[in-house]
Coordinates of C-alpha atoms in Angstrom, one line a residue:
X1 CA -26.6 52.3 -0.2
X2 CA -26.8 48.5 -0.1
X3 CA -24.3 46.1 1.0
X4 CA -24.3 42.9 -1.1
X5 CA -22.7 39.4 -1.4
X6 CA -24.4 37.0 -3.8
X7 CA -23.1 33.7 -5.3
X8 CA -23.9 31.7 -8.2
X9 CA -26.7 29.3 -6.6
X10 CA -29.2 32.1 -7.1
X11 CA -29.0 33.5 -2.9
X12 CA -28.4 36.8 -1.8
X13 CA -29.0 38.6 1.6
X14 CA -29.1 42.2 1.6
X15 CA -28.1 44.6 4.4
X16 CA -28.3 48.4 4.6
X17 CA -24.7 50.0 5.4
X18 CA -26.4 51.1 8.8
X19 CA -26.9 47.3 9.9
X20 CA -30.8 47.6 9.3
X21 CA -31.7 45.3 6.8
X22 CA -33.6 45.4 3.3
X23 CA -34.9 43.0 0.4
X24 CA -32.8 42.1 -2.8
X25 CA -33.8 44.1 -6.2
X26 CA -35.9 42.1 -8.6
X27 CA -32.5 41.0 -10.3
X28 CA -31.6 38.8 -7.6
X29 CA -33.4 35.5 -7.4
X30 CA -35.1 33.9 -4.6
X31 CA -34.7 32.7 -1.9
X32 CA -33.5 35.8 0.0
X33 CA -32.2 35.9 3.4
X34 CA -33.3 38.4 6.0
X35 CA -30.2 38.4 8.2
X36 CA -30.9 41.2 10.3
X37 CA -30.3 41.8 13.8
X38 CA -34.2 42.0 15.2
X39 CA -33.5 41.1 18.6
X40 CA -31.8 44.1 18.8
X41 CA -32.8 48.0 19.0
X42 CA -30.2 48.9 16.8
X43 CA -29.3 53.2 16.3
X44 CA -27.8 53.2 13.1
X45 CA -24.3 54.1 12.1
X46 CA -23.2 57.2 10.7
X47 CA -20.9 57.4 7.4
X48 CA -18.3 58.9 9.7
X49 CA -18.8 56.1 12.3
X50 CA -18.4 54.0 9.7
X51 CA -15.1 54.8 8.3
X52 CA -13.3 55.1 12.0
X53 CA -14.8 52.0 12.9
X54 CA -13.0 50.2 9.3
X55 CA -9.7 51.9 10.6
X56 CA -9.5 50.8 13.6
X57 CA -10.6 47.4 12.8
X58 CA -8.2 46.9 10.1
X59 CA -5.3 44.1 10.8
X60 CA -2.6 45.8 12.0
X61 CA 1.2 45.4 10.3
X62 CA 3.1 46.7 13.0
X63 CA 3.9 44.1 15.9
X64 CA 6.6 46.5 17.8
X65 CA 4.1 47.6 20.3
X66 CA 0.2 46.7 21.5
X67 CA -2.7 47.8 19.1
X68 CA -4.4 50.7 21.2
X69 CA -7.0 49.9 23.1
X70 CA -6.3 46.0 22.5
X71 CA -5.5 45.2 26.2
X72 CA -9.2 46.0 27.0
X73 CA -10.3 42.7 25.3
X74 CA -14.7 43.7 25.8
X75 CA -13.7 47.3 25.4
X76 CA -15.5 48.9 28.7
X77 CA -17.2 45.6 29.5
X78 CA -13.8 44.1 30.2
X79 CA -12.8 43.1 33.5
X80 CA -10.0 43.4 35.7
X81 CA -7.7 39.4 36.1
X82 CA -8.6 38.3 39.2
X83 CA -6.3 34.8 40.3
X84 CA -8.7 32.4 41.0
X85 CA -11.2 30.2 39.3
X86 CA -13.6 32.9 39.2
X87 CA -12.0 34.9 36.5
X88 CA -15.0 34.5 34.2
X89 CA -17.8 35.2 36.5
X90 CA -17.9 38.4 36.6
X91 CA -20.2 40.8 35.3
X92 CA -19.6 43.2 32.5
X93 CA -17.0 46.0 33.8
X94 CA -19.4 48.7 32.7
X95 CA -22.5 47.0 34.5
X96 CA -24.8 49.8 36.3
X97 CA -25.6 49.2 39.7
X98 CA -29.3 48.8 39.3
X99 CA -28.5 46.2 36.8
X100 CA -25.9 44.2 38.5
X101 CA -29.0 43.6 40.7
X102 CA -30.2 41.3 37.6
X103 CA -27.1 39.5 37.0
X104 CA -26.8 38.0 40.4
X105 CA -30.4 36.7 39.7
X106 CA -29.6 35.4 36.9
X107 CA -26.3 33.9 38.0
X108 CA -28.9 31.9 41.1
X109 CA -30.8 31.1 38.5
X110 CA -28.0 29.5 36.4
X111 CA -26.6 28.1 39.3
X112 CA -29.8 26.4 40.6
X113 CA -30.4 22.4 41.0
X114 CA -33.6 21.3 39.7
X115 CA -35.6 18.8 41.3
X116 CA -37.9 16.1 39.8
X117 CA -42.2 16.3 40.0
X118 CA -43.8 16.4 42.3
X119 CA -41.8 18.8 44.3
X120 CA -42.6 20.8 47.4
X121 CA -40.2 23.1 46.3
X122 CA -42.3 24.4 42.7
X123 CA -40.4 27.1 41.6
X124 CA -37.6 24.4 41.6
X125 CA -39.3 21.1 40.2
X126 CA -39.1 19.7 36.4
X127 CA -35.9 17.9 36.2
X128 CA -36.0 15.8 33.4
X129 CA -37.1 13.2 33.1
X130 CA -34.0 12.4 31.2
X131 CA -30.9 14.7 31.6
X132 CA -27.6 16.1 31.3
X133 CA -27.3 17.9 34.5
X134 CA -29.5 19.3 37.3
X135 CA -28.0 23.1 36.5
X136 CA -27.0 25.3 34.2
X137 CA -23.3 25.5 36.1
X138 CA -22.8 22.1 36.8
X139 CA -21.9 21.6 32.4
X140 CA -20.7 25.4 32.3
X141 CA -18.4 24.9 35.5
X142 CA -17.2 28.3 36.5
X143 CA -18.7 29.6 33.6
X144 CA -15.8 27.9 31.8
X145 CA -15.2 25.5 29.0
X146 CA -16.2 21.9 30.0
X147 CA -14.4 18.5 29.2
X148 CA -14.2 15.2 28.3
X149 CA -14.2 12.4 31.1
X150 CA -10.4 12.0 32.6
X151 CA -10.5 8.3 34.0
X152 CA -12.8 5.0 34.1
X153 CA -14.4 6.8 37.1
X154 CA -14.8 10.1 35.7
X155 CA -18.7 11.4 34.3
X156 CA -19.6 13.2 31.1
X157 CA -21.5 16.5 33.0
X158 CA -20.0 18.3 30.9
X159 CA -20.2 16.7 27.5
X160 CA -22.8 14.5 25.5
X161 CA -23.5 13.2 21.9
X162 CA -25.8 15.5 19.6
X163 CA -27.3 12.6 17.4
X164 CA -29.5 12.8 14.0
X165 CA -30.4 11.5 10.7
X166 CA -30.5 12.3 7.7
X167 CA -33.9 13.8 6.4
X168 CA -35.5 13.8 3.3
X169 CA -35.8 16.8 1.5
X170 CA -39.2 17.9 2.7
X171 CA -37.5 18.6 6.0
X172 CA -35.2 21.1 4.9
X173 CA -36.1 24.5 5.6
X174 CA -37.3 25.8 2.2
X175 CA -36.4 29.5 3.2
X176 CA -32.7 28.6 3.5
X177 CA -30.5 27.8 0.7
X178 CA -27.8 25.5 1.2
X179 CA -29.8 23.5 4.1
X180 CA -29.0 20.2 5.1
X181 CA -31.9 18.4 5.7
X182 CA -31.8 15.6 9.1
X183 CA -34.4 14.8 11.8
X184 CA -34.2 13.4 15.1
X185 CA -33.3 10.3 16.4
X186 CA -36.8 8.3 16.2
X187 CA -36.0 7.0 19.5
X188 CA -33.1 9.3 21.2
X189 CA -34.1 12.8 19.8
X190 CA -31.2 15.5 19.2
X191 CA -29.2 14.5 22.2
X192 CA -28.3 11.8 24.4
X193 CA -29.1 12.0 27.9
X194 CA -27.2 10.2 30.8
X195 CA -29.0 10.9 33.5
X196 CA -32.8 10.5 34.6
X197 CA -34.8 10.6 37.8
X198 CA -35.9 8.2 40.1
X199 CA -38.3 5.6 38.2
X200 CA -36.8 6.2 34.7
X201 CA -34.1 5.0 32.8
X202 CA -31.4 7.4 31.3
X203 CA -30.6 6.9 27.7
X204 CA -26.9 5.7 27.6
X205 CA -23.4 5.7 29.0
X206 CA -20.7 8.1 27.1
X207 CA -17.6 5.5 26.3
X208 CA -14.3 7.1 25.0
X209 CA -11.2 5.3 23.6
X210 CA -8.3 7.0 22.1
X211 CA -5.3 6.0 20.2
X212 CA -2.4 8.0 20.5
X213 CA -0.4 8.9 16.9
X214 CA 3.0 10.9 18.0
X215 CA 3.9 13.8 15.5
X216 CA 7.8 14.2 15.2
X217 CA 8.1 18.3 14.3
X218 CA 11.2 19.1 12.3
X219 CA 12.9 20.7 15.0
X220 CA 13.0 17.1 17.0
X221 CA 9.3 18.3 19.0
X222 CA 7.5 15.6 19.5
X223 CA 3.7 16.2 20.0
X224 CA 1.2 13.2 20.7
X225 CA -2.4 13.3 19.3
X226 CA -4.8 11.5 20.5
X227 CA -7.4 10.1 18.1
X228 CA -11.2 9.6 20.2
X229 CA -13.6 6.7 19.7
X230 CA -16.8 7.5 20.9
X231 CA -19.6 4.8 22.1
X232 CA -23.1 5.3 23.1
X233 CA -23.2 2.4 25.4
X234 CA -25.5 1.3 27.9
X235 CA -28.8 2.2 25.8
X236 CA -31.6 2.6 27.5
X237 CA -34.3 2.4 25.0
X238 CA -33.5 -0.1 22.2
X239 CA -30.7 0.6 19.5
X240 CA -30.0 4.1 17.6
X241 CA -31.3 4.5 14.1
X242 CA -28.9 2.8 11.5
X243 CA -28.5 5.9 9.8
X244 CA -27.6 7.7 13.4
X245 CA -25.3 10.1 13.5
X246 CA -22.9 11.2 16.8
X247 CA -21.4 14.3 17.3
X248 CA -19.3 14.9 20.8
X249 CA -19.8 18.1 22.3
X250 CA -18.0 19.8 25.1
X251 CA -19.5 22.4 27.1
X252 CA -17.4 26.1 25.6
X253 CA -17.1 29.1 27.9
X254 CA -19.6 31.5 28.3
X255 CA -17.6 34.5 28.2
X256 CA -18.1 37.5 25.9
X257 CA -21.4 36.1 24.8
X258 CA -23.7 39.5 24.6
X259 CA -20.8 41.3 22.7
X260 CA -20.5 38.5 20.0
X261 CA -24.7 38.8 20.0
X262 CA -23.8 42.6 19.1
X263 CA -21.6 42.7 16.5
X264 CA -23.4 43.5 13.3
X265 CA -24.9 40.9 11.0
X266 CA -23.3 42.7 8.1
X267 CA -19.9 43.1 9.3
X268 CA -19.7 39.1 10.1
X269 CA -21.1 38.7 6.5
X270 CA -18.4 41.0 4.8
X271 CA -15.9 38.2 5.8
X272 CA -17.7 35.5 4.3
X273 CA -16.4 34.4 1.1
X274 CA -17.6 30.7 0.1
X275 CA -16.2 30.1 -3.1
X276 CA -13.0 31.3 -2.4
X277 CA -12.4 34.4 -4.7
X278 CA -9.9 35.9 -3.6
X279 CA -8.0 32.9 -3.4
X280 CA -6.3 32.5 -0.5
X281 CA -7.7 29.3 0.5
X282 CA -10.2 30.7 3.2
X283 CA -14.3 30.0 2.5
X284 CA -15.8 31.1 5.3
X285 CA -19.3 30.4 5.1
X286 CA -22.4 32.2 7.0
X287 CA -24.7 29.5 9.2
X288 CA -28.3 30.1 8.7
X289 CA -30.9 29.0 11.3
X290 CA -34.5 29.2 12.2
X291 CA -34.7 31.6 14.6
X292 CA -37.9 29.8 16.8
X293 CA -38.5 33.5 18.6
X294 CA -38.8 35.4 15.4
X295 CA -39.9 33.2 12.9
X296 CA -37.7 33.3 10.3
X297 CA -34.1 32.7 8.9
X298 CA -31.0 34.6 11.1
X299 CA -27.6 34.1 11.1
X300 CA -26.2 31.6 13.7
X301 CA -23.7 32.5 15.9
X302 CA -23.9 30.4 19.4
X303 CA -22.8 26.7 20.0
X304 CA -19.8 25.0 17.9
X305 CA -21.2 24.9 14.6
X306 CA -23.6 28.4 15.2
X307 CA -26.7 26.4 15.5
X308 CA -28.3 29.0 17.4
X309 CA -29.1 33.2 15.9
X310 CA -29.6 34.2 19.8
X311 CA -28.4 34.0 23.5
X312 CA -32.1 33.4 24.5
X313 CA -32.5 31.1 21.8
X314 CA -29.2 29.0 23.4
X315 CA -30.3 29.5 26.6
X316 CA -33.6 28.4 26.1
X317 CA -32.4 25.0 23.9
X318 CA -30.0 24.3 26.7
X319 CA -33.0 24.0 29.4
X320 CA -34.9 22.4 27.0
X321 CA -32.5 19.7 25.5
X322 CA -29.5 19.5 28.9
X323 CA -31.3 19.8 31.8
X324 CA -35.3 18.6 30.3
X325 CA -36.9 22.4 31.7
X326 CA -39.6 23.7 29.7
X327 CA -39.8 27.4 28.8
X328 CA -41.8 29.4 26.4
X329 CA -39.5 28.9 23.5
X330 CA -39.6 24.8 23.9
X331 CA -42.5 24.4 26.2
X332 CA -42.8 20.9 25.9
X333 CA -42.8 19.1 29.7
X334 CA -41.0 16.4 28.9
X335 CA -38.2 18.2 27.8
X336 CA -36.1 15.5 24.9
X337 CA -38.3 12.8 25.7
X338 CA -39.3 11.5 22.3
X339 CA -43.1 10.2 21.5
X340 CA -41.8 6.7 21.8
X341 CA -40.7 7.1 25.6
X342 CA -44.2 7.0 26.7
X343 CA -42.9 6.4 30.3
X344 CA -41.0 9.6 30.4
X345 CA -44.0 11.6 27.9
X346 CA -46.3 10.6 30.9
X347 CA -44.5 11.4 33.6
X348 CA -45.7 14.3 35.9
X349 CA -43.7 17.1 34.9
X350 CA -44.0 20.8 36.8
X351 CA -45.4 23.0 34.2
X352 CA -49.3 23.0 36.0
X353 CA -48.7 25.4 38.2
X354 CA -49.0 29.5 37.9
X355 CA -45.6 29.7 35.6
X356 CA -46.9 27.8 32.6
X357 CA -43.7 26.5 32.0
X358 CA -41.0 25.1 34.5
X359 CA -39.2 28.3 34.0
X360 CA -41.2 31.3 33.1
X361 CA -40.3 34.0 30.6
X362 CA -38.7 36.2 33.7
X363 CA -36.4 33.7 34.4
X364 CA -35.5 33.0 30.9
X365 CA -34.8 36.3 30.4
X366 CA -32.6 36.8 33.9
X367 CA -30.6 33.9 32.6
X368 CA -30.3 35.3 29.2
X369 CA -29.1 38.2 30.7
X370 CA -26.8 36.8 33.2
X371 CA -25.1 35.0 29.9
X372 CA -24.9 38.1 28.1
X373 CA -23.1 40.1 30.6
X374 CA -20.1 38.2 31.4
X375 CA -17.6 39.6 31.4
X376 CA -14.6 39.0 29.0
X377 CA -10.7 39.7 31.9
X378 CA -8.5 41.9 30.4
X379 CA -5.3 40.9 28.6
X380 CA -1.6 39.9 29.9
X381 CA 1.8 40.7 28.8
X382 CA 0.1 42.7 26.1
X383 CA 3.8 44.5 25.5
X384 CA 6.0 41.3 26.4
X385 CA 8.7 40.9 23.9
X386 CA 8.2 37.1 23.2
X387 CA 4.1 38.0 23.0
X388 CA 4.9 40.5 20.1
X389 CA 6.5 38.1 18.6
X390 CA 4.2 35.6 18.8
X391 CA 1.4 37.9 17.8
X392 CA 3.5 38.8 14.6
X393 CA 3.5 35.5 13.9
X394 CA 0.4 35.0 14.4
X395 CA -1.2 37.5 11.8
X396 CA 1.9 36.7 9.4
X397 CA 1.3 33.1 9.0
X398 CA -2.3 33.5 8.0
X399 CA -4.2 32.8 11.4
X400 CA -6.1 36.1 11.5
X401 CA -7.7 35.1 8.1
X402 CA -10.7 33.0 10.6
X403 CA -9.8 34.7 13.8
X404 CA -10.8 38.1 13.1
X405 CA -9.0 40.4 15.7
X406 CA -11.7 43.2 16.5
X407 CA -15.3 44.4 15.6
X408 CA -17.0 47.3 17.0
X409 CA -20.6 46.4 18.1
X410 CA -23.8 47.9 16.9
X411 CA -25.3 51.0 19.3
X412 CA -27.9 49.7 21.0
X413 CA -30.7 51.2 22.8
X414 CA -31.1 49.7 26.3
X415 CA -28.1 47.5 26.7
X416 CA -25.4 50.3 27.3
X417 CA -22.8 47.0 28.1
X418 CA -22.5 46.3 24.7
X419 CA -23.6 49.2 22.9
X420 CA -20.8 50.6 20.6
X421 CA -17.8 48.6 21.9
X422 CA -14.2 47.7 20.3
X423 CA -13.8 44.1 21.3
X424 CA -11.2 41.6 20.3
X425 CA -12.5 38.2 20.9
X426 CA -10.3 36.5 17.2
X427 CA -13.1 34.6 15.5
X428 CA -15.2 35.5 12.5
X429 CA -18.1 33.7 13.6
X430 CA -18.4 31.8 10.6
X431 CA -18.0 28.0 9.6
X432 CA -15.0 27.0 8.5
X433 CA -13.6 23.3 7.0
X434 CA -11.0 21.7 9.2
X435 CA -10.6 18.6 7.6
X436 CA -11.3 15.2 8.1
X437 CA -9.0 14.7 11.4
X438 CA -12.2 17.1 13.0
X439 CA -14.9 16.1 10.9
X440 CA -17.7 14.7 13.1
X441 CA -20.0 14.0 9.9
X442 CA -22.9 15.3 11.2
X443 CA -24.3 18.3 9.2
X444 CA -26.4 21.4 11.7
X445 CA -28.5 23.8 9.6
X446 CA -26.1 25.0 6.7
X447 CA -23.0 23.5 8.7
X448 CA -21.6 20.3 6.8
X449 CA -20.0 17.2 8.8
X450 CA -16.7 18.8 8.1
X451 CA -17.3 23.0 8.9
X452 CA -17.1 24.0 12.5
X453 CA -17.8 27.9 14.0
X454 CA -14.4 29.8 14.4
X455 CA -14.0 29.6 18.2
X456 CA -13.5 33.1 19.7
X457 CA -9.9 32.9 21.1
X458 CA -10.5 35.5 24.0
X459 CA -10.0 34.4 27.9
X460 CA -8.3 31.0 26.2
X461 CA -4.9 31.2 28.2
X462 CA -7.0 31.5 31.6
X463 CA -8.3 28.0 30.9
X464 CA -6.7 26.5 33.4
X465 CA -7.2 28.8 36.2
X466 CA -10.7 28.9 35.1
X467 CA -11.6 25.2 34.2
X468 CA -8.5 23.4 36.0
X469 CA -7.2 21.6 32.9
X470 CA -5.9 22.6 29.2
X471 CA -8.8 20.4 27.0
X472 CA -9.4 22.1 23.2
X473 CA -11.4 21.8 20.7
X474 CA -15.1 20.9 20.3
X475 CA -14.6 17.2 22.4
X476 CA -11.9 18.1 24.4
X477 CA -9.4 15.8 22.9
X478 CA -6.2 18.4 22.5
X479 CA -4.4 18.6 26.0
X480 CA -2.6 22.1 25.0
X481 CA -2.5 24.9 22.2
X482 CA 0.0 23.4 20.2
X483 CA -1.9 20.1 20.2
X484 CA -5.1 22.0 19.0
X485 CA -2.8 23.9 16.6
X486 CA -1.6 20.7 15.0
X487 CA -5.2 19.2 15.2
X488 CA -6.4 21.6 12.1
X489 CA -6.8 20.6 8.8
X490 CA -8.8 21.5 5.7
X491 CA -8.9 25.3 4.9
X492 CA -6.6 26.0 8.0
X493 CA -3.5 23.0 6.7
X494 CA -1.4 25.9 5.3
X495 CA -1.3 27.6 8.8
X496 CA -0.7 24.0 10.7
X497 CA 2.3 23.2 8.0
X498 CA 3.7 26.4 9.1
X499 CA 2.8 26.0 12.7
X500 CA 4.9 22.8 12.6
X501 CA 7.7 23.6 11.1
X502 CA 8.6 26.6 12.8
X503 CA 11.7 27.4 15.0
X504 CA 11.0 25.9 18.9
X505 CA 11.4 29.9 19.7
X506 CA 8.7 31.0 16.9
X507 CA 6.4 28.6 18.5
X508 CA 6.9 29.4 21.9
X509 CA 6.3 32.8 21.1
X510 CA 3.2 31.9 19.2
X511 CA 1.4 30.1 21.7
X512 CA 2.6 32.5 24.6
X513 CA 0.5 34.8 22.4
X514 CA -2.2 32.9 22.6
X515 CA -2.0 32.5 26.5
X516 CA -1.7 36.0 26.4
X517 CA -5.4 36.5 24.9

């Protein structure tokens, strides 16, 4: 028994009901996707499994009383609240001993300063030459969500400009329908870089000016939006392309990652409906990447516009592209140096010792497991009046139509933490259009300048325990829920309209909901 979605423009991909995957019949036209889950060892699902995992899954209509089982937000992975900015640093809550072992290895490993070659200290050495930030942690603070710079004095760790241009249509990927075509920067790469070691130049200064636009509600709120301005100043190497285009990017959390990495490909597609039949406004649409492990096309789910079909994969970009680390997915030394920054190409760079590159495959993989095994704290107040409310309100107005509630993960040999899980982390993993209030007009794989990746929604009221402030969206620029709320356009306007003109109580309870996830 298959499960299919096809569309007019001649795609299909095809998935058996068990999550393994299969090639379209001889009616359906090329290109086909192979959307599979291959970087899992995936048991497949039984008939029965599959219709109690559908009813439990289904939206709920009754809002007098908790969903069971929804206070465990990771199902067994989820941990206990602790107070304290630590909150989303701890490891799955149904970690084994034996592997807890890796997870604190991982979490040195994420946590580790780099150092620039020639280093005493080789395990250490291959910073750069051009960077982000000398750690994993230092962008990812607290394994929380990053943010924009707060004053003149203030630095961008935890955000930079993605940058591209458009590319002819020879550099699309042929196997993927739908792909946008762009290349690097000639000069600059994918991303911009503001720092460098000694003896090089770093690529630019992050500037940020906003213009404040105040939104009278019609129950007398009054909500100020601030409207960003982004400059690559300061540039290092010669001017950007003419054709450049800037996209700001905040660091997210890292929460909940290995659980969204196990929720099947097919049940993420069954949500996708790009042309909109059943009419209610909602297109969600499936990201398609190259997957650079397993050479071919896999659905994206990491980074704000699912760019990346894998926590390694993410991982591995991140050492690659952030903090200029070489590792055996991007092995190049020089990390985003492009060919025509010849200083930083021939710099010494600390991938001639025994570990090939600066970090080897074990490490890779100890940090790929550190970032799938955090885990996701439980839920508050789940039975609070006003959070009932708020919740009813939530799923009434429309919200739960891109933040999917709950999956239930594949079974998976050899990662017991997220084998066969109920989780609730409210996102469908897809790309959605928000309008041109969020459009950063820069297109990612399938993703146009106007679709971002639903955000999961889970651990978003610890945000400032975690992170120390109340920054949203994918720059930062919303300073609490209801500004983020009101920030949302395009497919989600209906939802905002509401949103706005709502009772004070109605939105109170709404966004005490949301504190509540």
């Amino acid at each position: 028994m298959h499960q299919k979605w096809t569309k007019p423009s001649n795609f299909a991909w095809v998935i058996l009901a068990a999550g393994t995957v299969a090639w379209a019949d001889q009616a359906v036209e090329a290109p086909v996707w192979d959307l599979g889950d291959p970087h899992l060892n995936v048991v497949p699902r039984t008939a029965e499994e599959a219709a109690r995992i559908a009813a439990v899954t289904a939206i709920t209509t009754d809002f007098t009383a908790p969903h069971r089982f929804e206070e465990k937000s990771a199902g067994a992975a989820t941990v206990r609240v602790i107070a304290s900015a630590d909150a989303f640093s701890k490891p799955s809550g149904n970690i084994t001993f034996e592997d807890e072992l890796d997870f604190k290895v991982g979490n040195g490993l994420f946590r580790k300063l780099w150092v620039s070659s020639p280093s005493s200290t080789l395990a250490s050495d291959g910073l750069g030459p051009i960077y982000n930030a000398r750690s994993c942690q230092r962008c990812h603070i607290k394994d929380g969500r990053g943010h924009p710079p707060e004053n003149d004095g203030d630095n961008a760790i935890s955000m930079f400009l993605r940058v591209s241009i458009p590319g002819p249509k020879d550099a699309a990927i042929a196997e993927i329908n739908d792909y946008i075509a762009t290349l690097p920067d000639p000069t600059y790469g994918t991303q911009l870089q503001d720092f460098a070691v000694q003896g090089h130049t770093s690529e630019y200064r992050l500037g940020i000016t906003y213009v404040e636009d105040v939104v009278r509600l019609p129950d007398g709120t009054e909500v100020a939006l601030r409207h960003p301005t982004y400059d690559a100043a300061d540039l290092g190497y010669g001017p950007l392309h003419p054709d450049a285009m800037l996209s700001p990017r905040v660091a997210p959390q890292m929460i909940g990652l290995g659980l969204l990495e196990a929720i099947p490909a097919a049940d993420i597609l069954t949500n996708a409906d790009p042309d909109d039949h059943d009419g209610d406004g909602i297109s969600g649409r499936p990201n398609v990447v190259w997957s650079v492990e397993f050479d071919q096309p896999m659905l994206g789910r990491f980074g704000l516009k699912a760019g990346n079909p894998t926590i390694r994969q993410q991982s591995a970009g991140a050492f690659a592209g952030d903090i200029g680390i070489s590792n055996p997915l991007f092995p190049a030394g020089a990390g985003e140096c492009t060919t025509t920054q010849t200083v930083c190409q021939d710099a010494i760079h600390g991938d001639g010792d025994d570990r090939g590159t600066e970090i080897d495959a074990e490490g890779l993989d100890l940090v790929t497991f550190y970032s799938r095994n955090l885990g996701v704290p439980a839920r508050r107040d789940v039975d609070d009046p006003q959070v009932l409310r708020g919740k009813e309100i939530f799923y009434t107005t429309g919200c739960t139509s891109c933040h999917t509630p709950s999956f239930v993960t594949h079974r998976l040999e050899g990662q017991p933490e997220q084998s066969f899980q109920l989780i609730w982390p409210y996102s469908d993993l897809l790309l959605h259009d928000m309008g041109p209030g969020l459009a950063d007009n820069r297109p990612e794989a399938r993703a146009t300048g106007r679709e971002w990746r639903t955000p999961p929604l889970w651990g978003i009221g610890l945000t400032e325990q975690v992170s120390g402030h109340t920054y949203f969206l994918h720059d930062g620029r919303a300073r609490s829920l209801l500004e983020a709320v009101l920030w949302h356009g395009g497919e989600a306007q209906p939802q905002r309209d509401a949103v706005a003109g709502m009772s004070t109580a109605d939105r109170d309870a709404l966004i005490a909901f949301l504190e509540s996830l």
